[in-house]
XYZ file of N, CA, C and O in Angstrom:
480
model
N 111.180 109.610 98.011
C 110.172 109.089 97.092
C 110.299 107.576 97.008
O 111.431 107.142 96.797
N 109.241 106.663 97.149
C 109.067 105.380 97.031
C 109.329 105.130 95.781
O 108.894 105.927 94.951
N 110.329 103.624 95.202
C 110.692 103.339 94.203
C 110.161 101.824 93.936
O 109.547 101.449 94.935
N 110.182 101.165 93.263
C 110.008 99.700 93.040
C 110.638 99.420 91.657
O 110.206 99.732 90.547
N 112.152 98.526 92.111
C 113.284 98.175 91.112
C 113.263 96.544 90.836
O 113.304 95.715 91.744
N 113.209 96.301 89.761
C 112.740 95.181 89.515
C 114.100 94.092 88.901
O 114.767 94.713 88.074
N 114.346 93.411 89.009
C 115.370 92.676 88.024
C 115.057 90.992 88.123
O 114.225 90.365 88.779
N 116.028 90.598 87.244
C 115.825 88.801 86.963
C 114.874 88.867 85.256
O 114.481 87.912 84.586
N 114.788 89.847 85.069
C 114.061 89.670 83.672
C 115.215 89.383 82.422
O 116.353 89.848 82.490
N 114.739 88.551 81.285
C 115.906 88.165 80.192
C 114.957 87.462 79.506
O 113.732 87.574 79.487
N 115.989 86.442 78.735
C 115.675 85.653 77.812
C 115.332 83.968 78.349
O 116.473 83.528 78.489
N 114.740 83.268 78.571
C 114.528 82.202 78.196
C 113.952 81.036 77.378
O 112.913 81.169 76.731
N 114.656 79.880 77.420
C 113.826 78.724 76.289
C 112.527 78.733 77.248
O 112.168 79.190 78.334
N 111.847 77.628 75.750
C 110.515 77.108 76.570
C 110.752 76.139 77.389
O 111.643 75.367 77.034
N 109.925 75.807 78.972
C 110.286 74.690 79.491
C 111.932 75.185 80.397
O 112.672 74.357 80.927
N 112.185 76.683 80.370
C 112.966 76.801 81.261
C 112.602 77.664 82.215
O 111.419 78.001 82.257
N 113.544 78.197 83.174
C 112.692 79.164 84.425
C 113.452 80.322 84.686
O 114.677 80.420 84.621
N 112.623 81.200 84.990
C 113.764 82.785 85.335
C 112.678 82.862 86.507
O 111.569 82.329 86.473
N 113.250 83.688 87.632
C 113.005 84.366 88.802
C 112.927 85.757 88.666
O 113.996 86.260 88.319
N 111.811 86.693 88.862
C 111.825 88.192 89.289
C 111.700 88.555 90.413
O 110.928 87.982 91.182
N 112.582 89.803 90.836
C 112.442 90.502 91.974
C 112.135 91.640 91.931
O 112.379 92.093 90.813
N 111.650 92.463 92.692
C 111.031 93.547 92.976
C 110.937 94.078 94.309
O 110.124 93.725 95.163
N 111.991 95.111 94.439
C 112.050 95.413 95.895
C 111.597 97.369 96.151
O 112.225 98.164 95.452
N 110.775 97.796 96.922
C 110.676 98.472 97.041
C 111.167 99.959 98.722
O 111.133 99.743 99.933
N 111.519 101.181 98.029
C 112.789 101.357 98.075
C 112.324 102.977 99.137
O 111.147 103.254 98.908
N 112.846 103.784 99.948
C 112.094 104.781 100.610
C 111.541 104.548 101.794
O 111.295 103.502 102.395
N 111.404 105.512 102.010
C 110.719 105.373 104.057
C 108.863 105.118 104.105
O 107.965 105.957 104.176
N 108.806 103.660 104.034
C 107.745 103.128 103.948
C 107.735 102.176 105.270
O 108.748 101.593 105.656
N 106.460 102.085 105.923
C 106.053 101.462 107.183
C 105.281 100.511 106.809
O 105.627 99.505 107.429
N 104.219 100.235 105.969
C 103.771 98.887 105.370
C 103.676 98.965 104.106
O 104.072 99.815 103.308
N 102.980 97.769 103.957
C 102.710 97.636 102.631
C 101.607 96.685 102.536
O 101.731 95.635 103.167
N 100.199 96.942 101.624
C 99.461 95.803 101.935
C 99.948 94.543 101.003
O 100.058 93.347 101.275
N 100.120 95.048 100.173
C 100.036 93.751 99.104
C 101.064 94.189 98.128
O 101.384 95.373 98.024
N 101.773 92.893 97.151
C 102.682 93.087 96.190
C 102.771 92.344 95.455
O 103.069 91.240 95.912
N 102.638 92.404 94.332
C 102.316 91.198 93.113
C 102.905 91.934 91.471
O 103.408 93.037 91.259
N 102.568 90.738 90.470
C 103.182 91.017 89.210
C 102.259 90.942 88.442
O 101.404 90.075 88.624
N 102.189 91.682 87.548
C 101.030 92.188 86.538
C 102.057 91.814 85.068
O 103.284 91.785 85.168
N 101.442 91.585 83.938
C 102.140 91.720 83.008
C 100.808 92.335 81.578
O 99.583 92.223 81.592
N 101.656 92.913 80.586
C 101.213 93.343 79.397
C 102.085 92.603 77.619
O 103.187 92.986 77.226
N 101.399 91.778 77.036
C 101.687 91.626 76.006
C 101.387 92.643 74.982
O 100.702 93.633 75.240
N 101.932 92.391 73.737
C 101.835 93.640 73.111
C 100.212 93.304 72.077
O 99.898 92.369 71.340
N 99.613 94.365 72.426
C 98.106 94.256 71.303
C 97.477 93.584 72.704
O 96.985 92.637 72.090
N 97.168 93.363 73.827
C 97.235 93.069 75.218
C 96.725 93.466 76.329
O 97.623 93.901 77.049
N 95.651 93.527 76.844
C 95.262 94.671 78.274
C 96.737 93.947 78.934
O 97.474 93.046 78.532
N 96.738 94.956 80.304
C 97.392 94.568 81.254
C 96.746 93.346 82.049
O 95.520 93.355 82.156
N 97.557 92.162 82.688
C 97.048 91.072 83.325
C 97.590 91.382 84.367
O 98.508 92.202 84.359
N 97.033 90.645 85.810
C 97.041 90.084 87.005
C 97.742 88.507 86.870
O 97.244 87.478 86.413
N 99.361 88.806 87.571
C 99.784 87.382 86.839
C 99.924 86.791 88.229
O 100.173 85.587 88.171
N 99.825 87.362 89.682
C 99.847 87.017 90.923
C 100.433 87.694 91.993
O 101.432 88.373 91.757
N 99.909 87.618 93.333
C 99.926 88.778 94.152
C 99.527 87.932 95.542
O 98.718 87.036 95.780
N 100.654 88.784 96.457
C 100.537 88.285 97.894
C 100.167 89.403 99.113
O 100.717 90.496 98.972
N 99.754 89.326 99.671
C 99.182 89.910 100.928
C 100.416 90.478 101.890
O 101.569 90.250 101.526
N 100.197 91.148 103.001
C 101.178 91.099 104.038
C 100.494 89.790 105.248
O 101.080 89.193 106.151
N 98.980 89.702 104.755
C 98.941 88.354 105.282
C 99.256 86.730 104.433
O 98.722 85.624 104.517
N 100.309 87.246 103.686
C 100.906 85.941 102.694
C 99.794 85.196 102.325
O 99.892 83.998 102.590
N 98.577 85.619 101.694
C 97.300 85.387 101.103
C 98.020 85.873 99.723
O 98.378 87.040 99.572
N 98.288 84.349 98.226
C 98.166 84.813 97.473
C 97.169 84.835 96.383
O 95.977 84.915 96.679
N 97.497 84.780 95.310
C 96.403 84.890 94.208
C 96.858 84.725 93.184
O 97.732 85.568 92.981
N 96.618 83.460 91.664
C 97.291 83.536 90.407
C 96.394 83.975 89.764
O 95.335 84.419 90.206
N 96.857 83.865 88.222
C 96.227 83.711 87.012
C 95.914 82.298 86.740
O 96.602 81.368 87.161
N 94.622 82.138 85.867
C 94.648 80.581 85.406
C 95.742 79.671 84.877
O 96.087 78.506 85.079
N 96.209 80.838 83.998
C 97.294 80.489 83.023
C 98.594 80.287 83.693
O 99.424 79.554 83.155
N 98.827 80.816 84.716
C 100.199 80.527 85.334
C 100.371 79.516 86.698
O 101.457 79.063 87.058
N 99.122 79.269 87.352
C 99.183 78.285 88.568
C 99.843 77.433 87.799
O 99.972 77.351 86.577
N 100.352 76.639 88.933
C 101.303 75.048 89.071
C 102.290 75.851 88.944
O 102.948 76.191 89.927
N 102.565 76.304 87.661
C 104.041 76.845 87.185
C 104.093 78.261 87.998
O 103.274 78.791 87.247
N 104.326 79.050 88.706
C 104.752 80.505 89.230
C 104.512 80.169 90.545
O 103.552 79.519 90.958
N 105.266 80.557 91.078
C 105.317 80.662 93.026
C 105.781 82.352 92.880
O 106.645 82.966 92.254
N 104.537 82.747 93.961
C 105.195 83.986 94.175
C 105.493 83.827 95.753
O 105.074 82.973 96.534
N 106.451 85.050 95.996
C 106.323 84.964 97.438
C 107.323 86.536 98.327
O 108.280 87.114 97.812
N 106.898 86.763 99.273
C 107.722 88.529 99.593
C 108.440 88.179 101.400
O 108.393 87.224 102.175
N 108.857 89.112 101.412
C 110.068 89.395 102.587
C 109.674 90.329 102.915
O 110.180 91.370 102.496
N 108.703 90.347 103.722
C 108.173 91.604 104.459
C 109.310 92.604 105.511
O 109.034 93.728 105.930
N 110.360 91.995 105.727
C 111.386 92.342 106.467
C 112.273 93.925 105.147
O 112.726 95.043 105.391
N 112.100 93.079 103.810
C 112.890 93.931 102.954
C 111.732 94.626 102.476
O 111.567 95.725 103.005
N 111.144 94.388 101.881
C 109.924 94.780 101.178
C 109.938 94.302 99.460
O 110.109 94.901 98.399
N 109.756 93.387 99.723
C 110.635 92.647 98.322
C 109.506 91.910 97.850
O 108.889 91.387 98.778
N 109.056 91.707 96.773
C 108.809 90.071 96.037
C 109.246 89.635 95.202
O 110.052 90.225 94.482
N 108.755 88.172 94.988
C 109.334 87.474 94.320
C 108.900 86.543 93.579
O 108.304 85.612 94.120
N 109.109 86.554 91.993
C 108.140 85.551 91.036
C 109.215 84.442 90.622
O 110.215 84.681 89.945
N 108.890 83.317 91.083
C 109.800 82.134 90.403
C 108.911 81.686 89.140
O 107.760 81.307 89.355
N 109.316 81.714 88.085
C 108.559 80.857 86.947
C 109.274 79.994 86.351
O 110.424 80.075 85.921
N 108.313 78.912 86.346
C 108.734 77.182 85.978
C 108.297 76.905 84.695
O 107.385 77.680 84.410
N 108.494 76.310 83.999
C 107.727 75.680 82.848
C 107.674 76.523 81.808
O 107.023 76.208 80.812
N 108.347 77.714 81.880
C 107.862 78.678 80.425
C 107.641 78.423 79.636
O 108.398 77.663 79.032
N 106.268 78.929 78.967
C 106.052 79.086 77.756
C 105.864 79.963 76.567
O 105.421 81.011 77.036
N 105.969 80.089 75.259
C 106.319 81.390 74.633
C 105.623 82.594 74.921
O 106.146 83.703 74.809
N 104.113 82.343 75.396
C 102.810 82.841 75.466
C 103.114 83.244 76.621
O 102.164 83.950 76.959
N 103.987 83.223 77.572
C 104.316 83.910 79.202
C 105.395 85.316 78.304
O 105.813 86.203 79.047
N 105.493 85.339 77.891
C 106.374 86.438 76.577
C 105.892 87.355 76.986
O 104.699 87.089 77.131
N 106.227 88.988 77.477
C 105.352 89.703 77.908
C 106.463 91.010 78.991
O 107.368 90.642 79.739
N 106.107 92.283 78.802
C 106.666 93.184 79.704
C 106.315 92.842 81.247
O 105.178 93.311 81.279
N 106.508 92.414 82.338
C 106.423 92.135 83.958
C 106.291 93.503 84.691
O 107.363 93.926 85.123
N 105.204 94.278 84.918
C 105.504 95.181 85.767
C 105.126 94.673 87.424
O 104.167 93.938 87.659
N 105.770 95.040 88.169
C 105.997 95.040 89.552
C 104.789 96.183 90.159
O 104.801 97.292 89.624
N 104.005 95.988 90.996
C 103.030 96.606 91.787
C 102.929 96.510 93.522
O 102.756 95.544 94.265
N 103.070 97.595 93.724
C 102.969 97.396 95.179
C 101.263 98.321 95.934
O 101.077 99.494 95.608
N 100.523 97.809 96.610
C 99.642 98.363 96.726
C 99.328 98.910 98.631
O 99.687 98.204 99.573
N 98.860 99.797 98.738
C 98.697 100.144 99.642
C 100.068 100.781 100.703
O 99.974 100.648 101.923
N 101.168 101.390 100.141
C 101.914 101.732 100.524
C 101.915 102.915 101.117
O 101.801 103.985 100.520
N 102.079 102.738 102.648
C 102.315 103.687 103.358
C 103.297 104.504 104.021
O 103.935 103.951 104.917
N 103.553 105.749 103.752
C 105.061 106.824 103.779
C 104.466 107.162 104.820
O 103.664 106.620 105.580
N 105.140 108.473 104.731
C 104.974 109.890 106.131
C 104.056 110.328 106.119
O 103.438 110.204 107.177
N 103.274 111.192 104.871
C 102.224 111.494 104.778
C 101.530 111.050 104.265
O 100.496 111.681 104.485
N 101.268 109.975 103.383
C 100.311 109.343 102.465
C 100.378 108.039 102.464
O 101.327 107.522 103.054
N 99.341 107.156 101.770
C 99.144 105.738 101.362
C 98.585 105.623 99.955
O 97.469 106.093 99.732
N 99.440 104.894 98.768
C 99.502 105.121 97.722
C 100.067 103.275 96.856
O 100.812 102.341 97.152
N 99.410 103.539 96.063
C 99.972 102.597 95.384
C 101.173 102.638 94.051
O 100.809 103.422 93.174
N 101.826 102.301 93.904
C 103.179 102.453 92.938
C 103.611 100.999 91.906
O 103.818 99.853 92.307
N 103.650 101.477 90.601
C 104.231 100.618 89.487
C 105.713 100.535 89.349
O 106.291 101.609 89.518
N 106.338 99.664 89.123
C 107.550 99.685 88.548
C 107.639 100.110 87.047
O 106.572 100.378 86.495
N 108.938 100.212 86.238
C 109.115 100.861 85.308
C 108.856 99.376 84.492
O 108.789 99.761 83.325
N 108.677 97.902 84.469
C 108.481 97.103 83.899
C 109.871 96.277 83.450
O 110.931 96.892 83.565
N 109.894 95.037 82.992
C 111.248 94.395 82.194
C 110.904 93.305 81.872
O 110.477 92.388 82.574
N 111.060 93.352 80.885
C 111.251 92.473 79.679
C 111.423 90.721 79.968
O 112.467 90.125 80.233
N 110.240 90.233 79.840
C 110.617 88.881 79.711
C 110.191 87.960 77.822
O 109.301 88.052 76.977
N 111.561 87.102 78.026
C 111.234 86.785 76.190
C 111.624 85.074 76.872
O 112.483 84.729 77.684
N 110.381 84.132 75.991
C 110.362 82.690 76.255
C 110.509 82.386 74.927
O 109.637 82.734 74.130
N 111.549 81.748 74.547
C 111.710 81.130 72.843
C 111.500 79.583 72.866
O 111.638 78.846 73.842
N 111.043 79.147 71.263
C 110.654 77.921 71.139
C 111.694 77.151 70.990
O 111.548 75.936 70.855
């Protein structure tokens, strides 16, 4: 069964930076795309940025300049660097991988989410 394990999530000030990873895990042959979604609380879920297997990515308004994403198609990994935090980046991070293809199927898969906290 395909997994997607996420870590680098915690606490930071404002104006400091944490890194997430997200590597996904099982007998998978591609993958189209892999990016980070997040949910505040009272919140739809957001599109916080997402890369291609043709390393085509995509932000949010709110997070360009500050977030580089970027993946290791070799591992099956990505990766969110965030710069500049601010309290308002405060928010559960779930990990998404889309278009994942196993033995018999092509499917898309969430991570279980983690916790990011930006203090003033």
């Amino acid at each position: 069964q395909v997994r997607l394990v996420e870590s680098g999530g915690g606490l930071a000030q404002a104006g400091g930076s944490l890194r997430l990873s997200c590597a996904a895990s099982g007998v998978i042959f591609s993958i189209d795309a892999m990016g980070w979604y997040r949910q505040a609380p009272g919140k739809q879920r957001e599109l916080v940025a997402m890369v291609t297997n043709g390393d085509s990515t995509n932000y949010a308004d709110s997070v360009k300049g500050r977030f580089t994403i970027s993946r290791d198609g070799a591992k099956n990994t990505v990766n969110l660097q965030m710069n500049s935090l601010k309290p308002e980046d405060t928010a559960v991070y779930y990990c998404k991988a889309d278009g994942v293809r196993g033995i018999t199927t092509v499917r898309d898969y969430w991570g279980q989410g983690t916790q990011v906290t930006v203090s003033s």
